[in-house]
Coordinates of C-alpha atoms in Angstrom, one line a residue:
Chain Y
X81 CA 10.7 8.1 -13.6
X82 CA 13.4 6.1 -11.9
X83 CA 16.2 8.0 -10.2
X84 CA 19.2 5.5 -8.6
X85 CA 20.2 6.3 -5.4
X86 CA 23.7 5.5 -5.7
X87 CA 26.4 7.0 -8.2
X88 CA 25.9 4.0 -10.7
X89 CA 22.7 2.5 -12.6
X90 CA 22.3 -1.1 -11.7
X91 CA 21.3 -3.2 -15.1
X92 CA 18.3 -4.6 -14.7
X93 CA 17.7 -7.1 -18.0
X94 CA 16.1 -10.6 -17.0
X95 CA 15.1 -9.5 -13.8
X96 CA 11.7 -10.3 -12.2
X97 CA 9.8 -7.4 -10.6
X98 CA 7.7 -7.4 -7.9
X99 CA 5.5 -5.0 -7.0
X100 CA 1.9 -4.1 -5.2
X101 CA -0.8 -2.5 -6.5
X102 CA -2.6 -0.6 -3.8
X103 CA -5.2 -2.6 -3.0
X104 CA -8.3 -3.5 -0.4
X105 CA -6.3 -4.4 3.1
X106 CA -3.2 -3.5 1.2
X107 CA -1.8 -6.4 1.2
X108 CA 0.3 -6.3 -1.8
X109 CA 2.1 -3.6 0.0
X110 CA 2.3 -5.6 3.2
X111 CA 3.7 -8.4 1.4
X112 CA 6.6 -7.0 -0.3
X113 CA 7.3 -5.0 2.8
X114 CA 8.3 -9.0 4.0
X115 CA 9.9 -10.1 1.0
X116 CA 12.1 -6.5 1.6
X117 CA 12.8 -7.2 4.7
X118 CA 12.9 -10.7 4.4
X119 CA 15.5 -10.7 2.1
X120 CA 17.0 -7.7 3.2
X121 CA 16.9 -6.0 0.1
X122 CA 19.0 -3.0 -0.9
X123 CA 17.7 0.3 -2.5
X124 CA 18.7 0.5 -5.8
X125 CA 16.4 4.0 -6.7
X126 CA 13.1 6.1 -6.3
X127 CA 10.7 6.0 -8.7
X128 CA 10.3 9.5 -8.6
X129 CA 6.6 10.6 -10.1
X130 CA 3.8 12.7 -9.0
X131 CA 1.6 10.6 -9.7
X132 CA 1.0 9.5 -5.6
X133 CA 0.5 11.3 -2.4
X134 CA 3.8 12.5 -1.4
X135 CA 5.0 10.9 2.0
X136 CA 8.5 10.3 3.7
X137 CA 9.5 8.8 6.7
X138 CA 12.9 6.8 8.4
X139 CA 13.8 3.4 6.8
X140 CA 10.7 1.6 7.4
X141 CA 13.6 -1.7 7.2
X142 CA 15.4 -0.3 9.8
X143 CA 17.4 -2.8 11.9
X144 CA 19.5 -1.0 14.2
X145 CA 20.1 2.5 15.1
X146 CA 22.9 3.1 12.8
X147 CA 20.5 1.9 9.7
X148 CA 17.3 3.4 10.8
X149 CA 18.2 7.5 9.5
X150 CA 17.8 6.7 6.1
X151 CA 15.0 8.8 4.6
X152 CA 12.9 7.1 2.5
X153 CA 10.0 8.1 -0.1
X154 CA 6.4 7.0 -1.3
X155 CA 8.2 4.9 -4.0
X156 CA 11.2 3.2 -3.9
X157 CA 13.1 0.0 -5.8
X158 CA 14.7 -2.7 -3.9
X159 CA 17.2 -5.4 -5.1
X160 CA 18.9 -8.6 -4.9
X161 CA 21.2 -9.5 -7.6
X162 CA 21.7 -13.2 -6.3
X163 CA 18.1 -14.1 -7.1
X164 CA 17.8 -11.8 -9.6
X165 CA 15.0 -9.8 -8.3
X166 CA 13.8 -6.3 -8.5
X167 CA 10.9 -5.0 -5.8
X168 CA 9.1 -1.8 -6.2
X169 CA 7.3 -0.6 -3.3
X170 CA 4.3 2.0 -3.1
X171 CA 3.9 3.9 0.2
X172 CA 0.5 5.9 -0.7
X173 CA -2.5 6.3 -3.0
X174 CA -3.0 7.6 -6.5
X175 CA -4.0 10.8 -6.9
X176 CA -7.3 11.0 -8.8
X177 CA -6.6 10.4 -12.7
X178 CA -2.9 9.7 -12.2
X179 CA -2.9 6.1 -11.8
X180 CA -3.7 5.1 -15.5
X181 CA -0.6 8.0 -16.5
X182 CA 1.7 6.1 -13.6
X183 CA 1.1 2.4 -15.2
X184 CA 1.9 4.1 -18.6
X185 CA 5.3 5.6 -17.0
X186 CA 5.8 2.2 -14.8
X187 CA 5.3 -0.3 -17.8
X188 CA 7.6 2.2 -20.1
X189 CA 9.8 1.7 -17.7
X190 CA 9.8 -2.1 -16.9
X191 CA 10.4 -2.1 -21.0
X192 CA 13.4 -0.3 -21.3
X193 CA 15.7 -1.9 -18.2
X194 CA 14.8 -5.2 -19.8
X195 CA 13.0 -6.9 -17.4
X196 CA 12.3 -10.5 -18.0
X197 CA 8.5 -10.3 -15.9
X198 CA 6.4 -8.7 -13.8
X199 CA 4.4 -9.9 -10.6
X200 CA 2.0 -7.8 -9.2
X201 CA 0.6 -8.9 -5.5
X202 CA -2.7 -8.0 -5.2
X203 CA -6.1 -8.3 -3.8
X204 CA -9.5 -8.1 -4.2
X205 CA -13.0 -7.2 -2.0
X206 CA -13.9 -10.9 -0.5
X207 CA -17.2 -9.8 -0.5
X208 CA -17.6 -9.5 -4.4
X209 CA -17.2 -13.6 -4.3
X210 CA -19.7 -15.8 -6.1
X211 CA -20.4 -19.1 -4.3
X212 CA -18.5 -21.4 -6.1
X213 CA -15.4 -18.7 -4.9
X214 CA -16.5 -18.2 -1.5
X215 CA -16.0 -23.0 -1.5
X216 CA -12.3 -22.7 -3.2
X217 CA -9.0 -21.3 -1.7
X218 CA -9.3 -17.7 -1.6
X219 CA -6.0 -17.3 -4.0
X220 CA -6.3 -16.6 -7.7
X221 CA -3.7 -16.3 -10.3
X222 CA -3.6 -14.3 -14.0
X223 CA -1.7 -14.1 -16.7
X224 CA -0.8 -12.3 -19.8
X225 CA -0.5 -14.1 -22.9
X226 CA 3.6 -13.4 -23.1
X227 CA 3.5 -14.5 -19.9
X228 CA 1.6 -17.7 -20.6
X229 CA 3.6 -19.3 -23.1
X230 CA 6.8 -19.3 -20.1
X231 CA 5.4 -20.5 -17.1
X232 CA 2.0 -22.3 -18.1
X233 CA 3.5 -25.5 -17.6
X234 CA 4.8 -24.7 -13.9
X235 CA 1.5 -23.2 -12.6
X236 CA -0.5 -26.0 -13.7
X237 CA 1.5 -28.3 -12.0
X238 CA 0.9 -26.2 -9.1
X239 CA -3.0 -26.6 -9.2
X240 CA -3.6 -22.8 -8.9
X241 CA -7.0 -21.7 -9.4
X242 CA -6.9 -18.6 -12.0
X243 CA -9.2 -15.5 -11.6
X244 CA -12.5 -16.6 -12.9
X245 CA -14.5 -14.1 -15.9
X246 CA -17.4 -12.4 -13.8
X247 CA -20.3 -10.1 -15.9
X248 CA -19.3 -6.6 -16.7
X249 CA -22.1 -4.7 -15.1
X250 CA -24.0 -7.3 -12.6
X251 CA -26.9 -5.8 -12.4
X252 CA -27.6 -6.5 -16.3
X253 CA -29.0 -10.4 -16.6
X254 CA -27.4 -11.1 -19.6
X255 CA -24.2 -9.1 -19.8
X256 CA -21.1 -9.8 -21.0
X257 CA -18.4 -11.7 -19.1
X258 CA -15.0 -10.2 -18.4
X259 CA -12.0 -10.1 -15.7
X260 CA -13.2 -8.0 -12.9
X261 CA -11.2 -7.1 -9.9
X262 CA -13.0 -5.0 -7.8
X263 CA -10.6 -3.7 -5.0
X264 CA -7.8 -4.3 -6.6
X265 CA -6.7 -0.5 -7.5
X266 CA -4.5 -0.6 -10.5
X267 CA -4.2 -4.7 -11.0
X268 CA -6.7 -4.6 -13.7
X269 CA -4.9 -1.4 -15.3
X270 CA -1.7 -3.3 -15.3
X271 CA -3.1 -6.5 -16.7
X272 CA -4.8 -4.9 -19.3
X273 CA -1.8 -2.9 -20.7
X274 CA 0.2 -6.0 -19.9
X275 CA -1.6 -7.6 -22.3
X276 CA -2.0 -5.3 -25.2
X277 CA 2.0 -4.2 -24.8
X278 CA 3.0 -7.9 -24.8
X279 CA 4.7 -7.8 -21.7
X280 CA 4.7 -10.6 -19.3
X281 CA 2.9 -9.9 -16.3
X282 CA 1.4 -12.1 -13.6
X283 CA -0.7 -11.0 -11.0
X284 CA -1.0 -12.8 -7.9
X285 CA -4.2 -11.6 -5.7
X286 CA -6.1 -13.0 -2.2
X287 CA -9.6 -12.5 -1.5
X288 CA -9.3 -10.1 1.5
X289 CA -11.6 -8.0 4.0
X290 CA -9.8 -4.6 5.1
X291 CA -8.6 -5.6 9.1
X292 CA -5.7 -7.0 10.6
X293 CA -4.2 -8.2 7.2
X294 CA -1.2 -9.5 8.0
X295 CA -1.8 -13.0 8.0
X296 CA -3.6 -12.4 4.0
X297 CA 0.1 -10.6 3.2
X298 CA 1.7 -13.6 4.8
X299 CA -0.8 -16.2 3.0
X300 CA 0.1 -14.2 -0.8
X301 CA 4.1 -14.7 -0.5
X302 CA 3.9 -18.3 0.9
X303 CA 1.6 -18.3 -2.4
X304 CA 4.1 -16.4 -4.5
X305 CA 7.2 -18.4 -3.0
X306 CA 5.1 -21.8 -4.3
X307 CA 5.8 -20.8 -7.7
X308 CA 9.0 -18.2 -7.3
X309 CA 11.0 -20.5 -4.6
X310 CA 12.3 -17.0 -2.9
X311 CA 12.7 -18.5 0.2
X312 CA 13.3 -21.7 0.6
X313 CA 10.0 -23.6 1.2
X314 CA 9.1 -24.0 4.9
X315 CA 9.2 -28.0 5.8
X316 CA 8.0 -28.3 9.6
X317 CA 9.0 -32.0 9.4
X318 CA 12.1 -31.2 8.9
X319 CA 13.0 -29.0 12.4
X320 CA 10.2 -28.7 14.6
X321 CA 12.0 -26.1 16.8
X322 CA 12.9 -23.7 13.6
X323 CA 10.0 -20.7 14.1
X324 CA 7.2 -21.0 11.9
X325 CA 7.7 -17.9 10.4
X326 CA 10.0 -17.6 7.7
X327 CA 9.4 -14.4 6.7
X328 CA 10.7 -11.3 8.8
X329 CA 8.0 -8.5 9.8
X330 CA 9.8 -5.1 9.3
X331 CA 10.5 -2.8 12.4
X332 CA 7.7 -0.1 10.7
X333 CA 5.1 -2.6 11.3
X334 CA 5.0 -1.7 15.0
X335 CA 2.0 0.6 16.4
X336 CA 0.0 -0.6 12.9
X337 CA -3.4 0.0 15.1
X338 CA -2.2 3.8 16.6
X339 CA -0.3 4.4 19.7
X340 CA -0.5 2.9 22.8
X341 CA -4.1 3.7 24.8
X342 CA -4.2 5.3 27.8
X343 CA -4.3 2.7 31.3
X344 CA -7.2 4.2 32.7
X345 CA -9.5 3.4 30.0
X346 CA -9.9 -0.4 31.5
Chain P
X1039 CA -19.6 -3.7 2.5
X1040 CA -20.4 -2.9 5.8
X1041 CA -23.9 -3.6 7.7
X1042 CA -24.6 -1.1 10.4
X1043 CA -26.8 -1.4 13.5
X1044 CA -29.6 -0.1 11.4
X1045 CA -30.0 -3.2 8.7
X1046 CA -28.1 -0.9 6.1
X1047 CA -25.7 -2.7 3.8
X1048 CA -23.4 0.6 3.0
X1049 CA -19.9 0.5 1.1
X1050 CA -17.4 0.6 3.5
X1051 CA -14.5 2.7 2.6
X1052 CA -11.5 1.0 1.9
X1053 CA -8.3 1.9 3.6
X1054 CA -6.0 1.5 0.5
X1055 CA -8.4 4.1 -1.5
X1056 CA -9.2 2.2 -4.7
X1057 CA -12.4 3.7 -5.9
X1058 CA -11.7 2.7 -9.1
X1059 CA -14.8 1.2 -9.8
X1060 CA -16.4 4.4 -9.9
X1061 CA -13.3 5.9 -12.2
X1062 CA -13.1 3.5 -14.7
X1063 CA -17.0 4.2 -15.0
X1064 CA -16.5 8.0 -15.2
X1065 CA -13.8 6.7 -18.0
X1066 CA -15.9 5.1 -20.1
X1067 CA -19.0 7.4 -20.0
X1068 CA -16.9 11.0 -20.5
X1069 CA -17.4 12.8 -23.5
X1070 CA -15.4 15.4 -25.1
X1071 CA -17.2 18.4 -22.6
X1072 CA -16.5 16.4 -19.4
X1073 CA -12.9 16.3 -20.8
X1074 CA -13.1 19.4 -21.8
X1075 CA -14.1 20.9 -18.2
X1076 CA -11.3 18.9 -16.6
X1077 CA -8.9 20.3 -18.5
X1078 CA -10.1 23.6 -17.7
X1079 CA -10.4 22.6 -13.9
X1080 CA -6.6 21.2 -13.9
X1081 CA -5.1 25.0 -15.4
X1082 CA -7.2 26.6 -13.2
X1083 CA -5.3 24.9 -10.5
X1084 CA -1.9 25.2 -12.2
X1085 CA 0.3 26.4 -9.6
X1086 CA 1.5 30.4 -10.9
X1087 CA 4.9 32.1 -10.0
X1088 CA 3.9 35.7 -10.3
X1089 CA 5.8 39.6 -9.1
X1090 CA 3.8 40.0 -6.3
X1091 CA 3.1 43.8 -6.5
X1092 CA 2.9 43.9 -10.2
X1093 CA 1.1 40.5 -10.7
X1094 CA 2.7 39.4 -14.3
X1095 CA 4.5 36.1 -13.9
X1096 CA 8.0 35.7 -13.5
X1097 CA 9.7 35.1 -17.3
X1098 CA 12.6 33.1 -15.7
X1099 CA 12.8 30.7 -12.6
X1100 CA 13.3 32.6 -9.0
X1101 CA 16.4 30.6 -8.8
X1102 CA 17.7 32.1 -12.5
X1103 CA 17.1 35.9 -11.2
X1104 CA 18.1 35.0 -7.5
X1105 CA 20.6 32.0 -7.2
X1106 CA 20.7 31.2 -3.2
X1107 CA 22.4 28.5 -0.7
X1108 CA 19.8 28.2 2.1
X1109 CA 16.5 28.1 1.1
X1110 CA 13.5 27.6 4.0
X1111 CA 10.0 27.2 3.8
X1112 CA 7.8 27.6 6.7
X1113 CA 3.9 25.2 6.1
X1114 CA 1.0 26.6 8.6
X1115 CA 0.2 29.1 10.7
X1116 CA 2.5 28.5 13.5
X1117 CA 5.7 27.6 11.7
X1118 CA 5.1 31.1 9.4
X1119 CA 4.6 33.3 12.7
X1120 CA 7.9 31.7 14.2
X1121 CA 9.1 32.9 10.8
X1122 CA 7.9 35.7 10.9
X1123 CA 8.9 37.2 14.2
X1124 CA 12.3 35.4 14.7
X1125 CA 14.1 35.4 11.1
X1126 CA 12.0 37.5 8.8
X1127 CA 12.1 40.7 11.6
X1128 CA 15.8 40.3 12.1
X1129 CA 16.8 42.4 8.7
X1130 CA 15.7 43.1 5.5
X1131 CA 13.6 41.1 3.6
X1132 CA 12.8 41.9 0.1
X1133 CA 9.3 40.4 -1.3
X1134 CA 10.5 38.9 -4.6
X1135 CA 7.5 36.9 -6.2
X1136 CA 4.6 34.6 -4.5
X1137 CA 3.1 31.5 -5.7
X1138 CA -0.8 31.6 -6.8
X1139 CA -2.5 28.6 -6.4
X1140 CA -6.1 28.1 -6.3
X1141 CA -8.3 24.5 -5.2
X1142 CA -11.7 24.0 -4.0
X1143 CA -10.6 24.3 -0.4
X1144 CA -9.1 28.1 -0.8
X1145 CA -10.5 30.3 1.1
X1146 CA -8.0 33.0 1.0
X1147 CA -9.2 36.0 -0.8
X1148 CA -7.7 39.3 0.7
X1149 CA -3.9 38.8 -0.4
X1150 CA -2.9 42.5 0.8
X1151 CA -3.1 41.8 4.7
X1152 CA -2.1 38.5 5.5
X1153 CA -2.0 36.8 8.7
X1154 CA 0.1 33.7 9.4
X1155 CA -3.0 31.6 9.7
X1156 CA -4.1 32.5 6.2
X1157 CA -3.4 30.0 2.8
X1158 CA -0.9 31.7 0.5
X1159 CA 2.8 31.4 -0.3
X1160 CA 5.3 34.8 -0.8
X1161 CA 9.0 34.3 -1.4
X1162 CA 11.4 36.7 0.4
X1163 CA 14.9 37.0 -0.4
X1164 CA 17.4 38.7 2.5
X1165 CA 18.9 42.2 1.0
X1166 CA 21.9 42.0 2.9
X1167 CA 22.9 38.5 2.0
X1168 CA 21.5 37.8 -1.3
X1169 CA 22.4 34.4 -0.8
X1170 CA 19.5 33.4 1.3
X1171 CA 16.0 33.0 0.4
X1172 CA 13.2 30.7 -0.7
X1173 CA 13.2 29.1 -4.5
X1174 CA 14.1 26.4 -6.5
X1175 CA 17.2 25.3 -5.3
X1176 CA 20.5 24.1 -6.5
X1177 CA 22.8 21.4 -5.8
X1178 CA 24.3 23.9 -3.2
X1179 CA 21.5 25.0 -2.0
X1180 CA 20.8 23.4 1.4
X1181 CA 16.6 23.4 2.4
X1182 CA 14.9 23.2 6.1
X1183 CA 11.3 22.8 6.3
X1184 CA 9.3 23.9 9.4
X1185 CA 5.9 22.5 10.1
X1186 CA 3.8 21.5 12.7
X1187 CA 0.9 18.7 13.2
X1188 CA -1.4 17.5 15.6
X1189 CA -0.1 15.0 18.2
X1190 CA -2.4 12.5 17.7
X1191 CA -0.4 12.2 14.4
X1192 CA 2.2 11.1 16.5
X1193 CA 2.5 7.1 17.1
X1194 CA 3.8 5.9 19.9
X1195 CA 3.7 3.0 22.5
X1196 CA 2.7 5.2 25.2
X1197 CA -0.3 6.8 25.8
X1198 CA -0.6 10.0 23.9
X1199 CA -1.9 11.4 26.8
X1200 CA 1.4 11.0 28.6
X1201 CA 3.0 13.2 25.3
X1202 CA 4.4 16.4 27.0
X1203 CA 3.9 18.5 23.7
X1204 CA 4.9 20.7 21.7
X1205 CA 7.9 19.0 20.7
X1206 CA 10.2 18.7 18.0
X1207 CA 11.2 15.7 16.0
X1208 CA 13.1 16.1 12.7
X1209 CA 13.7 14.1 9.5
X1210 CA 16.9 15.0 7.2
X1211 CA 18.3 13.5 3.9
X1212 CA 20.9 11.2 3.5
X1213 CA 23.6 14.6 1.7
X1214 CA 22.8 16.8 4.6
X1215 CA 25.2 15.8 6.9
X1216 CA 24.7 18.4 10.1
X1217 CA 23.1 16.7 12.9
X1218 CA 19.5 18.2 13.4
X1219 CA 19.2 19.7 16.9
X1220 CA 16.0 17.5 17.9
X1221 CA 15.6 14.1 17.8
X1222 CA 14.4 12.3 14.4
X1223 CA 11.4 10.8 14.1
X1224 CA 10.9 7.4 15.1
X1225 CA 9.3 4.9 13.2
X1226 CA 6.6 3.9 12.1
X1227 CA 5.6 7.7 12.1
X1228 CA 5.3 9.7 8.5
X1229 CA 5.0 13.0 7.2
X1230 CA 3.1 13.8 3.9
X1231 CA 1.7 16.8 2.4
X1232 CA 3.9 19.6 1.0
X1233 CA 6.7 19.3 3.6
X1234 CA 6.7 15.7 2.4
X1235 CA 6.8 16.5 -1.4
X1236 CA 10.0 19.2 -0.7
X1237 CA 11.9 16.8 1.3
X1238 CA 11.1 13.7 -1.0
X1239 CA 12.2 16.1 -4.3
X1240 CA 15.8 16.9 -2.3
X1241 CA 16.6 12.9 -1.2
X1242 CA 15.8 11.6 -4.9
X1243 CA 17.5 14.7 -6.5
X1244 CA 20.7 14.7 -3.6
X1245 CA 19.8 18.1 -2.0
X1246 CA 20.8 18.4 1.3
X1247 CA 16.9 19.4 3.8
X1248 CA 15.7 19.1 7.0
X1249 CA 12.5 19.1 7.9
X1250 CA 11.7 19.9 11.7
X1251 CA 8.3 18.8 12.5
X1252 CA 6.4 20.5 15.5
X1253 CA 3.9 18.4 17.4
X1254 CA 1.1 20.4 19.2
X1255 CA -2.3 19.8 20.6
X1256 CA -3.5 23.2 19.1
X1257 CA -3.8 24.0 15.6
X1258 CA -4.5 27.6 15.5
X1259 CA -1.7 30.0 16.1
X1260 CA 0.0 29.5 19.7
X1261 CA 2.6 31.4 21.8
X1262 CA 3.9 27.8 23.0
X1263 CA 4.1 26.3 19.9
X1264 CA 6.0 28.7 18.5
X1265 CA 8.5 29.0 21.0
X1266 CA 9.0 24.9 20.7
X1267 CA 10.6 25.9 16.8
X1268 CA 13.1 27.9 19.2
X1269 CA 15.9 25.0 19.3
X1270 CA 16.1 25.4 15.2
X1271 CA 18.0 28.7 16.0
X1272 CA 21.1 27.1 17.1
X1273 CA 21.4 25.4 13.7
X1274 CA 23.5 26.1 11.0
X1275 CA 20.7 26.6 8.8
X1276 CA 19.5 29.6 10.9
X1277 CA 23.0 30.7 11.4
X1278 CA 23.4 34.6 10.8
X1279 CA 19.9 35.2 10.7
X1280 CA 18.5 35.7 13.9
X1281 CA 19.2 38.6 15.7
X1282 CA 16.8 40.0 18.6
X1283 CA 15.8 37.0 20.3
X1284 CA 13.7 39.1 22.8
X1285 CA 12.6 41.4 20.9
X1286 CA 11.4 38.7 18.3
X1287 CA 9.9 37.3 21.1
X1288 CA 7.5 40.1 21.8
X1289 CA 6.5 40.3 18.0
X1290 CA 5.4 37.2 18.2
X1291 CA 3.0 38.2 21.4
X1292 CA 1.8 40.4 19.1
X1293 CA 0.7 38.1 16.9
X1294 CA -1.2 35.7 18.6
X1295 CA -2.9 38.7 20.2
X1296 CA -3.9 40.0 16.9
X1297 CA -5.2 36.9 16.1
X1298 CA -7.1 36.6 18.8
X1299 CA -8.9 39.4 18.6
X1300 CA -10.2 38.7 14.9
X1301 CA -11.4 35.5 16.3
X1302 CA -13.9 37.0 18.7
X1303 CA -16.8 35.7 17.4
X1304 CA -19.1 38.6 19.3
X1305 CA -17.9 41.2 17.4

């Protein structure tokens, strides 16, 4: 359930949420970490629910020492009223058998506060690609049908590729065709209910291996900012001594690899 | 997918946990005596507030039958024998329910003659000052969490050789407004597990907890980690409640001595 942080309940109607689903290289995660920090983002609530692994640590957004105390849990809301935007971030797994009960409690919840969408960064095992896949960008798109009728128009014009029908069980010749996402933790869940609760929900997701994703969380918001415009679109012609990264890694992102190794080992 | 250096192609497993393929299979294929044995697996791990000596449950909430304003809870071996020997030996404590809890990982069997190092949870509430204890809490209720972990837990840009542990590091929500008496933990490191769970219930639900966090490079119960929970004595938390330093102190001793000698494994 949602509990705000504050004393008063921000309204939420005609927002868009963003969130992750944990996924392969958890780059969902990763990339609203830099649309959070990015944006810099204020917490608006928890989404309190026992439904994940329980976790806490200091503000993972931290900026300075005065803003770096701030306790934070496994799942938290963000917001930014200018844009209009709502971010939900998820620190840790699902517990076995909670994560169909969470999208029940999520979506229920996304329905009452009004919101006008939801996009859900995601990604799936690269290794599940057929060939014509592996040739194409590694960026794939889907949406519900509420979701269609609104923004068909604009992702056509963008060219995006959407997330291509593969068979049910592979191993069968003839077996029937259907959206598979296989990685993807709770995208297909979300889709799914998305689609028989007719509410809009898009879903965003990068063929990924698990590594150093980073660049993958940084290739699905310059993705998501093609069609959202959160940022304003990097132009290298127009400065060529602005950085080329628009986006702002959070202070937690330090260390990602483990501590720092001992100088005798080389 | 992974290869290894034998010409296996294994599944790799993946960082972020999603094994759904193999849930939404289990899904689809369960019938009604799979669900059926699940639901009897989930209420045989229901968590059960029970009178420890008589063993019927508790008809209304600890907190109902004991109201209290500091409420702390000690997770492992080392943080319950610092427990133990500092606070729990400095008056009366009266035993006023425990929590039974059974998983596939208990091993706990023998609830009569416990030893820190052994899996169980008893509440005991301080005859003197009724006031203190270990429940459910209220909004005046402040909480502190002691716990300890393994220092390779601990990230850091050094080397974690160079770590002079145990030490203490602490985390605290945003209503408890006492400065812990350790530093707090740094960044990117987390904590999750029980102590995680309590301290994430008090910052959504505005109670005011710390946690203080021991890092050790020896799990089972020692002297030295023990005495690194000593600075939590000076807090307010702990204010009132300690008495004998020394002769806590030696109680402790006694402890890891007694432990010790179970763990011979020649006799």
């Amino acid at each position: 359930m949602f509990v705000p942080s504050g004393e008063s309940v921000s309204d939420l109607a005609g927002f868009t949420l963003l969130m992750p689903a944990v996924s392969v290289g958890n780059v969902g995660q990763l990339a609203i970490d830099l649309i959070i920090s990015t944006l810099n983002m204020s917490k608006i609530g928890y989404f309190y629910t026992d439904c994940l692994v329980p976790m806490v640590g200091n503000n993972p957004y931290a900026t300075s020492e005065e803003n770096s105390t701030e306790l934070s849990i496994n799942a938290e809301v963000y917001s930014l009223p200018s844009k209009k935007l709502v971010a939900l971030q998820l620190r840790s797994i699902f517990i076995k058998y909670k994560s169909k009960p969470f999208c029940e409690k999520l979506l229920s919840w996304v329905k009452s506060s009004n919101c006008a969408q939801v996009v859900v960064l995601s990604s799936s095992h690269s290794y599940h690609r057929n060939d014509l896949q592996l040739r194409s960008t590694p960026f794939r798109y889907l949406l519900t049908p509420s979701m269609q009728k609104s923004v068909q128009n604009k992702i056509k014009s963008l060219n995006w590729e959407e997330m291509e029908k593969s068979p049910c069980v592979p191993e069968i010749r003839d077996s029937e065709f259907c959206i598979r996402i296989p990685g993807g933790g709770i995208t297909k869940t979300l889709y799914d209910e998305g689609c028989s609760k007719e509410i809009p929900v898009a879903v965003l997701l990068k063929f990924v291996s698990e590594g150093d994703n980073i660049p993958d969380a940084l290739g699905l918001v310059e993705y998501l900012n093609e069609w959202l415009q959160i940022i304003k679109p990097h132009l290298q012609c127009d400065d060529p001594t602005a950085s080329a990264l628009p986006w702002k890694m959070p202070s937690s992102w330090r260390l990602l690899f483990g501590s720092g190794h001992p100088p005798a080992l080389f | 997918m992974a290869a290894t250096f034998f010409g296996e192609v294994v599944k790799a497993p993946c960082r972020a946990g999603t094994e759904d393929e193999e849930e939404e299979d289990e899904e689809r294929t369960e019938t009604p005596e799979d669900r059926e044995v699940r639901r009897q697996l989930a209420r045989k791990r229901e968590v059960r507030l029970l009178r420890r000596q008589t063993k019927t449950s508790l008809e209304v909430s600890l907190l109902e039958k004991y109201p209290c304003s500091k409420f702390i809870i000690a997770v492992g071996n080392n943080a319950v024998a610092f427990l133990s020997s500092f606070v729990m030996n400095s008056g009366a404590w009266e035993e006023v329910g425990c929590a039974k809890l059974w998983n596939e990982w208990c091993r706990t069997t023998d609830t009569a003659h416990l030893s820190p190092a052994e899996a169980f949870c008893v509440f005991y509430h301080l005859k003197s000052n009724p006031s203190v204890f270990g429940s459910c809490p209220k909004k005046n209720v402040q909480v502190t969490v002691l716990t300890s972990r393994h220092v390779t837990d601990y990230r850091t840009s050094e080397s974690p050789g160079s770590l002079r542990c145990p030490f203490l590091r602490a985390l605290k929500t945003q209503t408890l407004k006492e400065p812990p008496c350790c530093p707090l933990l740094e960044q990117p490191n987390i904590v999750h597990d029980l102590p995680a769970a309590v301290l994430s219930y008090c910052q959504v639900w505005k109670l005011p907890a710390v946690l203080y966090l021991c890092y050790t490079d020896v799990m089972k119960l020692d002297l030295v980690t023990m005495e690194a929970f000593k600075p939590v004595l000076s807090s307010r938390s702990f204010k009132g409640l300690v008495k004998n330093i020394p002769q806590s102190t030696e109680i402790l001793k006694k402890l890891v001595t007694a432990e010790e000698i179970q763990s011979n494994i020649y006799t």
